[in-house]
Short mmCIF file of C-alpha atoms and ligand atoms in Angstrom, two decimals:
data_model
loop_
_atom_site.label_atom_id
_atom_site.label_comp_id
_atom_site.label_asym_id
_atom_site.label_seq_id
_atom_site.Cartn_x
_atom_site.Cartn_y
_atom_site.Cartn_z
CA MET A 1 -27.00 14.55 10.50
CA SER A 2 -24.54 13.77 13.24
CA ASP A 3 -24.49 10.07 12.35
CA LEU A 4 -22.59 10.98 9.20
CA THR A 5 -19.63 11.82 11.39
CA SER A 6 -19.55 8.41 13.03
CA LEU A 7 -19.12 6.52 9.78
CA THR A 8 -15.81 4.90 9.01
CA LEU A 9 -14.01 6.42 6.04
CA LYS A 10 -14.80 3.25 4.08
CA ALA A 11 -18.51 3.43 4.91
CA ALA A 12 -18.56 7.13 4.05
CA LEU A 13 -16.91 6.49 0.68
CA ASP A 14 -19.47 3.76 -0.01
CA GLY A 15 -22.32 6.09 1.00
CA LEU A 16 -20.97 8.83 -1.24
CA ALA A 17 -20.59 6.38 -4.11
CA ASP A 18 -24.17 5.12 -3.89
CA LYS A 19 -25.43 8.70 -3.41
CA SER A 20 -26.90 8.10 0.05
CA PHE A 21 -25.55 11.55 0.83
CA SER A 22 -23.40 14.18 -0.85
CA SER A 23 -19.96 15.43 0.05
CA ALA A 24 -21.54 18.78 0.87
CA GLU A 25 -23.79 17.02 3.42
CA ILE A 26 -21.12 14.96 5.12
CA THR A 27 -18.77 17.94 5.11
CA GLN A 28 -21.42 20.17 6.70
CA ALA A 29 -22.02 17.55 9.40
CA HIS A 30 -18.31 17.57 10.20
CA ILE A 31 -18.11 21.37 10.21
CA GLU A 32 -20.86 21.41 12.84
CA ALA A 33 -19.14 18.71 14.89
CA VAL A 34 -15.88 20.66 14.79
CA GLU A 35 -17.62 23.86 15.91
CA ALA A 36 -19.26 22.03 18.78
CA ALA A 37 -15.97 20.53 19.94
CA ARG A 38 -13.81 23.59 20.43
CA ALA A 39 -13.27 22.56 24.05
CA LEU A 40 -10.94 19.87 22.72
CA ASN A 41 -8.74 22.46 20.97
CA ALA A 42 -8.03 19.90 18.25
CA TYR A 43 -8.21 22.32 15.32
CA VAL A 44 -6.00 25.41 15.25
CA LEU A 45 -7.64 26.63 12.06
CA GLU A 46 -11.08 25.72 10.80
CA THR A 47 -11.59 26.22 7.07
CA PRO A 48 -15.35 25.65 6.65
CA ASP A 49 -15.79 27.84 3.56
CA ARG A 50 -12.96 26.15 1.77
CA ALA A 51 -14.27 22.76 2.89
CA LEU A 52 -17.72 23.40 1.44
CA GLU A 53 -16.23 24.72 -1.75
CA MET A 54 -14.09 21.59 -2.07
CA ALA A 55 -17.10 19.42 -1.22
CA ARG A 56 -19.28 21.01 -3.89
CA ALA A 57 -16.51 20.62 -6.47
CA SER A 58 -16.22 16.99 -5.39
CA ASP A 59 -19.96 16.42 -5.82
CA GLN A 60 -19.66 17.83 -9.32
CA ARG A 61 -16.73 15.57 -10.18
CA ARG A 62 -18.72 12.60 -8.97
CA ALA A 63 -21.78 13.66 -10.99
CA SER A 64 -19.62 13.85 -14.10
CA GLY A 65 -18.20 10.39 -13.45
CA ASN A 66 -14.73 11.45 -12.30
CA ALA A 67 -14.69 10.24 -8.69
CA GLY A 68 -11.26 9.64 -7.12
CA PRO A 69 -10.50 7.07 -4.41
CA LEU A 70 -11.18 9.57 -1.58
CA GLU A 71 -13.87 11.51 -3.42
CA GLY A 72 -15.75 13.79 -1.06
CA ALA A 73 -14.23 12.58 2.22
CA PRO A 74 -13.61 15.36 4.78
CA LEU A 75 -10.22 15.07 6.49
CA GLY A 76 -8.16 17.00 9.04
CA ILE A 77 -4.59 18.05 8.30
CA LYS A 78 -1.82 18.30 10.90
CA ASP A 79 -0.53 21.87 10.94
CA LEU A 80 2.92 20.64 9.93
CA PHE A 81 1.81 20.10 6.31
CA CYS A 82 2.08 23.20 4.15
CA THR A 83 -1.26 24.05 2.59
CA GLU A 84 -1.22 26.57 -0.21
CA GLY A 85 -2.87 29.82 0.83
CA VAL A 86 -3.83 28.41 4.24
CA ARG A 87 -1.87 29.39 7.36
CA THR A 88 0.59 26.71 8.45
CA THR A 89 2.28 27.24 11.82
CA ALA A 90 3.81 23.98 13.11
CA ALA A 91 2.10 25.25 16.31
CA SER A 92 4.93 27.75 16.78
CA LYS A 93 4.74 31.48 17.29
CA ILE A 94 7.68 31.85 14.93
CA LEU A 95 5.40 30.76 12.06
CA GLU A 96 2.26 32.48 13.33
CA ASN A 97 1.64 34.34 10.10
CA PHE A 98 3.14 31.90 7.64
CA VAL A 99 0.91 31.29 4.62
CA PRO A 100 2.67 28.84 2.29
CA ALA A 101 2.75 29.52 -1.43
CA TYR A 102 2.87 25.78 -2.08
CA GLU A 103 1.14 22.56 -1.10
CA SER A 104 2.89 19.59 0.51
CA THR A 105 3.04 16.55 -1.75
CA VAL A 106 1.12 14.39 0.73
CA THR A 107 -1.82 16.80 0.97
CA ALA A 108 -1.70 17.42 -2.80
CA ASN A 109 -2.08 13.65 -3.24
CA LEU A 110 -5.15 13.66 -1.00
CA TRP A 111 -6.80 16.50 -2.92
CA ARG A 112 -5.88 14.79 -6.22
CA ASP A 113 -7.85 11.79 -4.96
CA GLY A 114 -10.88 13.92 -4.10
CA ALA A 115 -10.56 14.55 -0.34
CA VAL A 116 -11.89 17.68 1.38
CA MET A 117 -9.94 19.71 3.97
CA LEU A 118 -11.79 20.65 7.16
CA GLY A 119 -8.91 22.58 8.68
CA LYS A 120 -5.51 22.39 10.34
CA LEU A 121 -4.90 20.31 13.44
CA ASN A 122 -3.10 21.18 16.65
CA MET A 123 0.20 19.50 17.52
CA ASP A 124 3.29 19.84 19.64
CA GLN A 125 5.40 22.75 18.48
CA PHE A 126 7.55 21.66 15.50
CA ALA A 127 6.39 18.12 16.39
CA MET A 128 8.58 18.11 19.50
CA GLY A 129 6.72 16.55 22.36
CA SER A 130 4.66 13.59 23.53
CA SER A 131 1.70 15.33 25.17
CA ASN A 132 0.68 18.23 22.92
CA GLU A 133 1.63 20.69 25.64
CA THR A 134 4.36 22.43 23.63
CA SER A 135 1.85 23.91 21.15
CA CYS A 136 1.72 27.70 21.05
CA PHE A 137 -2.08 27.32 20.80
CA GLY A 138 -2.29 25.45 24.10
CA ASN A 139 -2.72 21.73 24.50
CA VAL A 140 -5.33 19.50 22.92
CA VAL A 141 -7.55 17.71 25.41
CA ASN A 142 -8.04 13.98 24.96
CA PRO A 143 -11.73 13.19 24.32
CA TRP A 144 -11.25 10.17 26.59
CA ARG A 145 -11.58 10.54 30.35
CA ALA A 146 -10.94 7.97 33.01
CA GLU A 147 -14.08 6.30 34.30
CA GLY A 148 -15.45 8.25 37.19
CA GLY A 149 -12.89 11.02 36.74
CA ASN A 150 -12.96 14.43 35.17
CA ALA A 151 -9.24 15.11 34.95
CA GLU A 152 -8.10 16.33 31.56
CA LEU A 153 -5.81 13.86 29.84
CA THR A 154 -3.23 14.32 27.12
CA PRO A 155 -4.13 12.96 23.68
CA GLY A 156 -0.42 12.19 23.26
CA GLY A 157 1.90 13.97 20.90
CA SER A 158 3.00 15.29 18.73
CA SER A 159 0.00 14.46 16.50
CA GLY A 160 -2.46 14.99 19.37
CA GLY A 161 -4.83 17.15 17.34
CA SER A 162 -5.03 14.48 14.65
CA ALA A 163 -5.65 11.76 17.23
CA ALA A 164 -8.28 13.71 19.16
CA ALA A 165 -10.09 14.80 15.99
CA VAL A 166 -10.27 11.22 14.71
CA ALA A 167 -11.37 9.82 18.09
CA ALA A 168 -14.00 12.53 18.64
CA GLU A 169 -15.38 12.13 15.10
CA LEU A 170 -14.31 15.58 13.93
CA CYS A 171 -13.00 14.16 10.62
CA LEU A 172 -13.06 10.81 8.85
CA GLY A 173 -9.29 10.55 9.07
CA ALA A 174 -6.28 12.80 9.46
CA THR A 175 -2.74 13.27 8.36
CA ALA A 176 -0.01 13.04 10.99
CA THR A 177 3.75 12.74 11.19
CA ASP A 178 6.06 10.54 13.21
CA THR A 179 9.71 11.30 13.99
CA GLY A 180 9.96 9.23 17.16
CA GLY A 181 6.44 8.00 17.78
CA SER A 182 4.17 10.96 17.08
CA ILE A 183 1.62 8.94 15.11
CA ARG A 184 1.67 5.75 17.13
CA GLN A 185 1.66 7.04 20.71
CA PRO A 186 -1.30 9.44 20.18
CA ALA A 187 -3.12 6.62 18.36
CA ALA A 188 -2.62 4.41 21.42
CA PHE A 189 -3.80 7.19 23.78
CA THR A 190 -7.03 7.80 21.84
CA GLY A 191 -8.12 4.34 20.70
CA THR A 192 -7.33 5.08 17.06
CA VAL A 193 -5.20 3.43 14.39
CA GLY A 194 -1.99 5.08 13.21
CA ILE A 195 0.76 3.92 10.91
CA LYS A 196 4.19 5.38 10.34
CA PRO A 197 5.22 3.94 7.00
CA THR A 198 8.72 3.04 5.87
CA TYR A 199 11.03 6.05 5.68
CA GLY A 200 10.70 7.33 2.13
CA ARG A 201 7.22 5.93 1.47
CA CYS A 202 5.58 9.37 1.82
CA SER A 203 7.21 12.48 0.45
CA ARG A 204 8.50 14.97 3.01
CA TRP A 205 8.20 17.81 0.52
CA GLY A 206 6.23 20.63 2.07
CA VAL A 207 6.20 19.06 5.53
CA VAL A 208 7.85 21.45 8.00
CA ALA A 209 11.09 19.63 8.86
CA PHE A 210 11.98 18.51 12.39
CA ALA A 211 14.59 15.74 11.96
CA SER A 212 14.84 14.98 8.27
CA SER A 213 16.32 11.49 8.53
CA LEU A 214 13.52 10.37 10.87
CA ASP A 215 10.41 12.35 9.82
CA GLN A 216 7.67 10.42 8.04
CA ALA A 217 4.06 11.27 7.32
CA GLY A 218 1.29 8.77 7.86
CA PRO A 219 -2.45 8.54 8.48
CA MET A 220 -4.57 8.31 11.63
CA ALA A 221 -7.99 6.71 11.31
CA ARG A 222 -10.65 4.82 13.21
CA THR A 223 -10.04 1.46 11.52
CA VAL A 224 -7.11 -0.41 10.01
CA GLU A 225 -8.84 -0.43 6.64
CA ASP A 226 -9.35 3.36 6.75
CA ALA A 227 -5.66 3.84 7.54
CA ALA A 228 -4.80 1.62 4.57
CA ILE A 229 -7.03 3.63 2.23
CA LEU A 230 -5.46 6.90 3.37
CA LEU A 231 -1.88 5.66 3.20
CA THR A 232 -2.41 4.45 -0.36
CA SER A 233 -3.34 7.99 -1.39
CA MET A 234 -0.63 9.71 0.66
CA SER A 235 2.24 7.54 -0.62
CA GLY A 236 4.22 7.61 -3.82
CA HIS A 237 7.55 8.58 -5.26
CA ASP A 238 8.20 12.30 -5.41
CA PRO A 239 11.18 13.71 -7.30
CA LYS A 240 10.96 16.79 -5.06
CA ASP A 241 12.14 14.75 -2.04
CA SER A 242 15.51 13.09 -2.66
CA THR A 243 14.80 10.54 0.09
CA SER A 244 11.45 9.53 -1.40
CA LEU A 245 11.65 5.91 -2.54
CA PRO A 246 11.09 5.18 -6.23
CA VAL A 247 8.68 2.31 -5.58
CA GLU A 248 5.12 1.55 -6.59
CA THR A 249 2.41 2.02 -3.99
CA PRO A 250 0.41 -1.14 -3.41
CA ASP A 251 -3.32 -0.92 -2.75
CA PHE A 252 -2.86 -1.30 1.01
CA ALA A 253 -6.56 -1.91 1.71
CA ARG A 254 -6.29 -5.25 -0.12
CA PHE A 255 -4.06 -6.54 2.66
CA VAL A 256 -6.67 -5.94 5.36
CA GLY A 257 -8.60 -9.14 6.03
CA LYS A 258 -5.94 -11.31 4.39
CA SER A 259 -5.03 -14.44 6.35
CA VAL A 260 -2.00 -14.11 8.62
CA LYS A 261 -1.62 -17.87 8.95
CA GLY A 262 1.98 -19.00 9.04
CA LEU A 263 3.45 -15.54 9.67
CA ARG A 264 6.20 -15.57 12.27
CA ILE A 265 5.75 -12.90 14.93
CA GLY A 266 8.74 -11.83 16.96
CA VAL A 267 8.38 -10.75 20.57
CA PRO A 268 11.44 -8.72 21.56
CA LYS A 269 12.48 -9.57 25.09
CA GLU A 270 14.16 -6.19 25.64
CA TYR A 271 10.76 -4.50 25.42
CA ARG A 272 9.78 -6.01 28.76
CA VAL A 273 10.90 -2.93 30.61
CA ASP A 274 10.90 -2.33 34.36
CA ASN A 275 7.90 -0.58 35.85
CA MET A 276 5.65 -1.34 32.92
CA PRO A 277 2.05 -1.40 34.16
CA ALA A 278 0.83 -4.98 34.56
CA GLU A 279 -2.15 -4.21 32.35
CA ILE A 280 0.07 -3.35 29.41
CA ASP A 281 2.02 -6.54 29.88
CA ALA A 282 -1.26 -8.47 30.04
CA LEU A 283 -2.52 -6.80 26.87
CA TRP A 284 0.72 -7.71 25.12
CA GLU A 285 0.21 -11.36 26.17
CA GLN A 286 -3.35 -11.13 24.93
CA GLY A 287 -2.13 -9.78 21.58
CA ILE A 288 0.31 -12.68 21.30
CA ALA A 289 -2.54 -15.10 22.03
CA TRP A 290 -4.78 -13.45 19.41
CA LEU A 291 -2.15 -13.73 16.71
CA LYS A 292 -1.45 -17.33 17.70
CA GLU A 293 -5.15 -18.12 17.34
CA ALA A 294 -5.08 -16.47 13.91
CA GLY A 295 -2.41 -18.97 12.90
CA CYS A 296 0.81 -17.05 13.52
CA GLU A 297 3.90 -18.62 14.95
CA ILE A 298 5.35 -16.72 17.91
CA VAL A 299 9.11 -16.48 18.30
CA GLU A 300 11.18 -14.73 20.94
CA VAL A 301 13.71 -12.34 19.45
CA SER A 302 16.40 -10.11 20.86
CA LEU A 303 17.03 -6.47 19.97
CA PRO A 304 20.05 -6.01 22.22
CA HIS A 305 20.71 -2.33 21.55
CA THR A 306 17.20 -1.22 22.48
CA LYS A 307 18.39 0.42 25.69
CA TYR A 308 20.52 2.86 23.72
CA ALA A 309 17.71 3.92 21.40
CA LEU A 310 16.29 6.79 23.45
CA PRO A 311 19.66 8.42 24.15
CA ALA A 312 20.64 8.05 20.48
CA TYR A 313 17.32 9.47 19.33
CA TYR A 314 17.58 12.44 21.69
CA ILE A 315 20.94 13.28 20.12
CA VAL A 316 20.18 12.65 16.44
CA ALA A 317 16.76 14.33 16.42
CA PRO A 318 17.87 17.57 18.17
CA ALA A 319 21.03 17.69 16.04
CA GLU A 320 18.99 17.63 12.85
CA ALA A 321 16.43 20.02 14.33
CA SER A 322 19.11 22.56 15.20
CA SER A 323 20.18 22.55 11.59
CA ASN A 324 16.65 22.54 10.09
CA LEU A 325 15.35 25.29 12.34
CA ALA A 326 18.28 27.60 11.57
CA ARG A 327 16.17 28.94 8.71
CA TYR A 328 13.79 30.69 11.12
CA ASP A 329 15.76 33.87 11.39
CA GLY A 330 13.10 36.55 11.40
CA MET A 331 13.89 37.36 7.78
CA ARG A 332 12.25 34.74 5.65
CA TYR A 333 9.27 33.34 7.54
CA GLY A 334 6.76 34.39 10.11
CA LEU A 335 7.66 36.38 13.16
CA ARG A 336 10.25 39.15 13.16
CA VAL A 337 11.14 41.03 16.33
CA ASP A 338 13.16 44.06 15.30
CA GLY A 339 16.33 44.53 17.34
CA GLY A 340 19.12 47.09 17.37
CA ASN A 341 21.01 45.35 14.56
CA LEU A 342 20.87 42.23 12.41
CA ILE A 343 22.25 39.82 15.03
CA ASP A 344 19.98 41.26 17.69
CA THR A 345 16.99 40.85 15.35
CA TYR A 346 17.90 37.19 14.77
CA GLU A 347 18.28 36.61 18.48
CA GLN A 348 15.12 38.34 19.55
CA SER A 349 13.02 36.75 16.81
CA ARG A 350 14.23 33.30 17.78
CA ALA A 351 14.03 33.96 21.51
CA GLN A 352 10.43 35.11 21.28
CA GLY A 353 9.34 32.86 18.43
CA PHE A 354 10.40 29.44 19.71
CA GLY A 355 8.85 27.73 22.71
CA GLU A 356 10.82 26.29 25.64
CA GLU A 357 11.01 22.69 24.44
CA VAL A 358 12.10 23.77 20.96
CA LYS A 359 14.84 25.91 22.48
CA ARG A 360 15.96 23.00 24.64
CA ARG A 361 16.30 20.83 21.54
CA LEU A 362 18.12 23.52 19.58
CA MET A 363 20.63 23.95 22.39
CA ILE A 364 21.19 20.20 22.74
CA GLY A 365 21.47 19.84 18.98
CA THR A 366 23.93 22.69 18.61
CA TYR A 367 25.99 21.31 21.47
CA VAL A 368 26.25 17.74 20.15
CA LEU A 369 27.27 19.02 16.71
CA SER A 370 29.85 21.47 17.97
CA ALA A 371 33.58 21.00 17.47
CA GLY A 372 34.96 18.72 20.15
CA TYR A 373 31.59 17.12 20.97
CA TYR A 374 30.61 15.96 17.49
CA ASP A 375 32.61 12.72 17.77
CA ALA A 376 31.67 12.08 21.37
CA TYR A 377 27.93 12.51 20.91
CA TYR A 378 26.64 12.87 17.38
CA LEU A 379 28.94 10.38 15.68
CA LYS A 380 28.52 7.92 18.54
CA ALA A 381 24.74 8.22 18.26
CA LEU A 382 24.95 7.48 14.52
CA LYS A 383 26.92 4.34 15.30
CA VAL A 384 24.30 3.27 17.83
CA ARG A 385 21.65 3.95 15.23
CA ARG A 386 23.40 1.54 12.85
CA ARG A 387 23.45 -1.13 15.58
CA ILE A 388 19.76 -0.68 16.21
CA ALA A 389 19.01 -1.12 12.52
CA ASP A 390 21.25 -4.22 12.50
CA ASP A 391 19.29 -5.66 15.45
CA PHE A 392 16.13 -5.51 13.36
CA ASP A 393 17.89 -7.05 10.36
CA GLN A 394 18.92 -9.92 12.60
CA ALA A 395 15.36 -10.31 13.86
CA TRP A 396 14.03 -10.58 10.31
CA GLN A 397 16.06 -13.80 9.94
CA THR A 398 13.58 -15.52 12.23
CA CYS A 399 10.36 -13.52 12.02
CA ASP A 400 8.19 -11.50 9.64
CA ALA A 401 6.96 -8.79 12.00
CA LEU A 402 7.24 -7.80 15.65
CA LEU A 403 4.53 -7.25 18.26
CA THR A 404 5.12 -4.85 21.17
CA PRO A 405 3.12 -2.40 23.28
CA THR A 406 2.92 1.04 21.65
CA ALA A 407 3.58 3.08 24.78
CA PRO A 408 4.54 2.27 28.36
CA SER A 409 1.35 3.84 29.79
CA ALA A 410 -2.17 4.90 28.93
CA ALA A 411 -2.93 8.60 28.41
CA PHE A 412 -1.59 10.55 31.38
CA GLN A 413 -2.89 13.73 32.92
CA LEU A 414 -2.06 17.03 31.33
CA GLY A 415 0.62 18.68 33.42
CA ASP A 416 1.90 15.38 34.82
CA LYS A 417 5.17 15.30 32.93
CA SER A 418 5.43 18.78 31.50
CA ASN A 419 8.11 19.84 33.99
CA ASP A 420 10.18 16.70 33.58
CA PRO A 421 11.55 16.34 30.05
CA VAL A 422 13.23 13.00 30.76
CA ALA A 423 9.98 11.46 32.02
CA MET A 424 8.30 12.79 28.88
CA TYR A 425 11.02 11.37 26.62
CA LEU A 426 10.64 7.93 28.26
CA ASN A 427 7.18 7.68 26.72
CA ASP A 428 8.85 7.12 23.35
CA ILE A 429 10.74 4.04 24.50
CA PHE A 430 8.94 1.56 22.20
CA THR A 431 8.55 3.82 19.20
CA VAL A 432 11.88 5.58 18.53
CA THR A 433 13.72 2.41 17.51
CA VAL A 434 11.42 2.09 14.50
CA ASN A 435 12.27 5.60 13.26
CA LEU A 436 15.98 5.09 13.84
CA ALA A 437 15.80 1.98 11.64
CA GLY A 438 13.44 3.54 9.06
CA LEU A 439 10.89 0.73 9.41
CA PRO A 440 7.10 0.79 9.27
CA GLY A 441 5.22 0.68 12.58
CA MET A 442 1.50 0.63 13.32
CA SER A 443 -0.52 1.11 16.48
CA VAL A 444 -3.84 -0.71 16.79
CA PRO A 445 -6.29 -0.16 19.66
CA ALA A 446 -6.42 -3.42 21.56
CA GLY A 447 -8.22 -2.85 24.84
CA LEU A 448 -8.99 -0.63 27.80
CA ASP A 449 -7.13 -0.33 31.07
CA ALA A 450 -8.82 -0.54 34.48
CA ASN A 451 -9.78 3.14 34.21
CA GLY A 452 -11.47 2.59 30.87
CA LEU A 453 -8.69 4.24 28.86
CA PRO A 454 -7.53 2.84 25.52
CA LEU A 455 -4.27 0.94 25.08
CA GLY A 456 -2.52 0.16 21.83
CA LEU A 457 -0.36 -2.62 20.48
CA GLN A 458 2.42 -1.90 18.02
CA LEU A 459 3.31 -3.96 14.96
CA ILE A 460 6.72 -3.39 13.38
CA GLY A 461 7.53 -4.65 9.91
CA ARG A 462 10.32 -5.00 7.40
CA ALA A 463 11.09 -2.00 5.24
CA LEU A 464 8.37 -1.54 2.59
CA ASP A 465 6.31 -4.35 4.08
CA GLU A 466 3.38 -2.24 5.28
CA GLY A 467 1.13 -4.80 3.58
CA THR A 468 1.94 -7.43 6.21
CA LEU A 469 1.28 -4.86 8.95
CA PHE A 470 -2.14 -4.13 7.50
CA SER A 471 -2.96 -7.86 7.45
CA LEU A 472 -1.75 -8.31 11.02
CA GLY A 473 -3.39 -5.08 12.15
CA GLY A 474 -6.66 -6.28 10.64
CA ALA A 475 -6.32 -9.58 12.51
CA LEU A 476 -5.66 -7.82 15.82
CA GLU A 477 -8.52 -5.41 15.24
CA LYS A 478 -10.89 -8.27 14.56
CA ALA A 479 -9.78 -10.22 17.61
CA ALA A 480 -9.81 -7.22 19.93
CA ASP A 481 -13.19 -6.08 18.60
CA PHE A 482 -12.46 -2.65 20.05
CA ARG A 483 -15.71 -0.67 19.90
CA ALA A 484 -15.37 1.63 22.88
CA LYS A 485 -15.78 5.33 22.22
CA PRO A 486 -15.07 8.29 24.42
CA ARG A 487 -18.17 9.47 26.26
CA LYS A 488 -19.13 12.83 24.84
CA TRP A 489 -18.52 15.62 27.40
CA TRP A 490 -17.50 18.43 25.06
N1 LIG B 758 8.00 12.56 21.33
C1 LIG B 758 9.10 12.54 20.40
C2 LIG B 758 9.85 13.85 20.43
O1 LIG B 758 9.44 14.72 21.15
C3 LIG B 758 8.62 12.21 19.03
C4 LIG B 758 8.05 13.35 18.32
C5 LIG B 758 7.64 13.01 16.93
O2 LIG B 758 7.56 11.85 16.55
N2 LIG B 758 7.45 14.04 16.15
O3 LIG B 758 10.84 14.00 19.78
#
């Protein structure tokens, strides 16, 4: 029954609807695929019993004529989303035994629509990282390998488990989150589609917080249409998140396949960075040509503050993290390491519970918020953030969406950058601007590099204009006709 796992979400929903197979059958096929793929380390918790129970309940709902939009579809959930009664760790030792008493709004929306949970997906610890190597469960391995090579590659991060699971057909789609690129960069590294919607489109309630003003949930999937179907279910106003936008959710799938004729596509000149591999530049040119052929008008735009985006992000995100992660004190959640007194217990719990990268961020964040440095760093970074958002506002005067590469490289080898945080942070160069400005951004697989590894192109849109991104993403997907799959070695 392994072919059930290679269906797109859309095809699976159609097959379930016309009773070609049941949810129990397609769920079982996925459970077996997940068990056979443990070498990838994509799942940190498999929940097969729960999955089959959900699948059988789904089959019953369908039989009684109550099928939801995702009825019976088995999905993977990033371990940053709280799942009621199911361990949720954010891939950190400090939450190793945390079993939430509540469900995140995004996952609740998926279950409301009939989806089935296969388990929880690996990730960088607290979503801090670009390679999945900060997970307390060990890194995920990218299902893709370079042609003729056996080196293990990163699936990207922080949503590396989501990306690997989708690429290796261990779920029909997955949830992910993106604070500075964590949906889009892993999508690019694994030949999958990922969209970070507009800030406020998806509720953050029940998503373990990293940097609250930047965090957004979004889907990862194997096609643009599948991503649209998932985002439609995940989105919606939620009174439990004060930053959730009180707007209607369009049926995003209706935008896929729509003509993009006449749309003006901006190409930001500041994204032509030094040392970018020629292949990525060539793919970008190819993407421009594809959109031109589809009837778009190409315009050059300038986002002059781009060069300050990474430094600003790596101040704002750690600052917010240092505040959000203050709650892990050994008293209320997860790990407690008993010390000689209260302060010692706090210190030892945090020292043993948090990983190295998380501690680095907490120290940076505490420093930039401290008296005397607040104005020099944090406040300055907020001002830069405003400028970056203004740059995009300017760009929207002359274009409807932007096209850029998603990441400055293809998937790199595990271990390559793990000792050099700055090199790791540079991977986020094309993605962090979008979070700082709160805009939607999508990565679409567009081609392979000379080593046979996938590369992605990024589309950036106006706030709440995900619809246009889905139309453009659909056009790119069609033109690129990306069908490559990782060769199965696991
Ligand atoms: N790589 C970035 C970071 O480490 C982005 C992470 C994310 O989007 N969650 O902060």
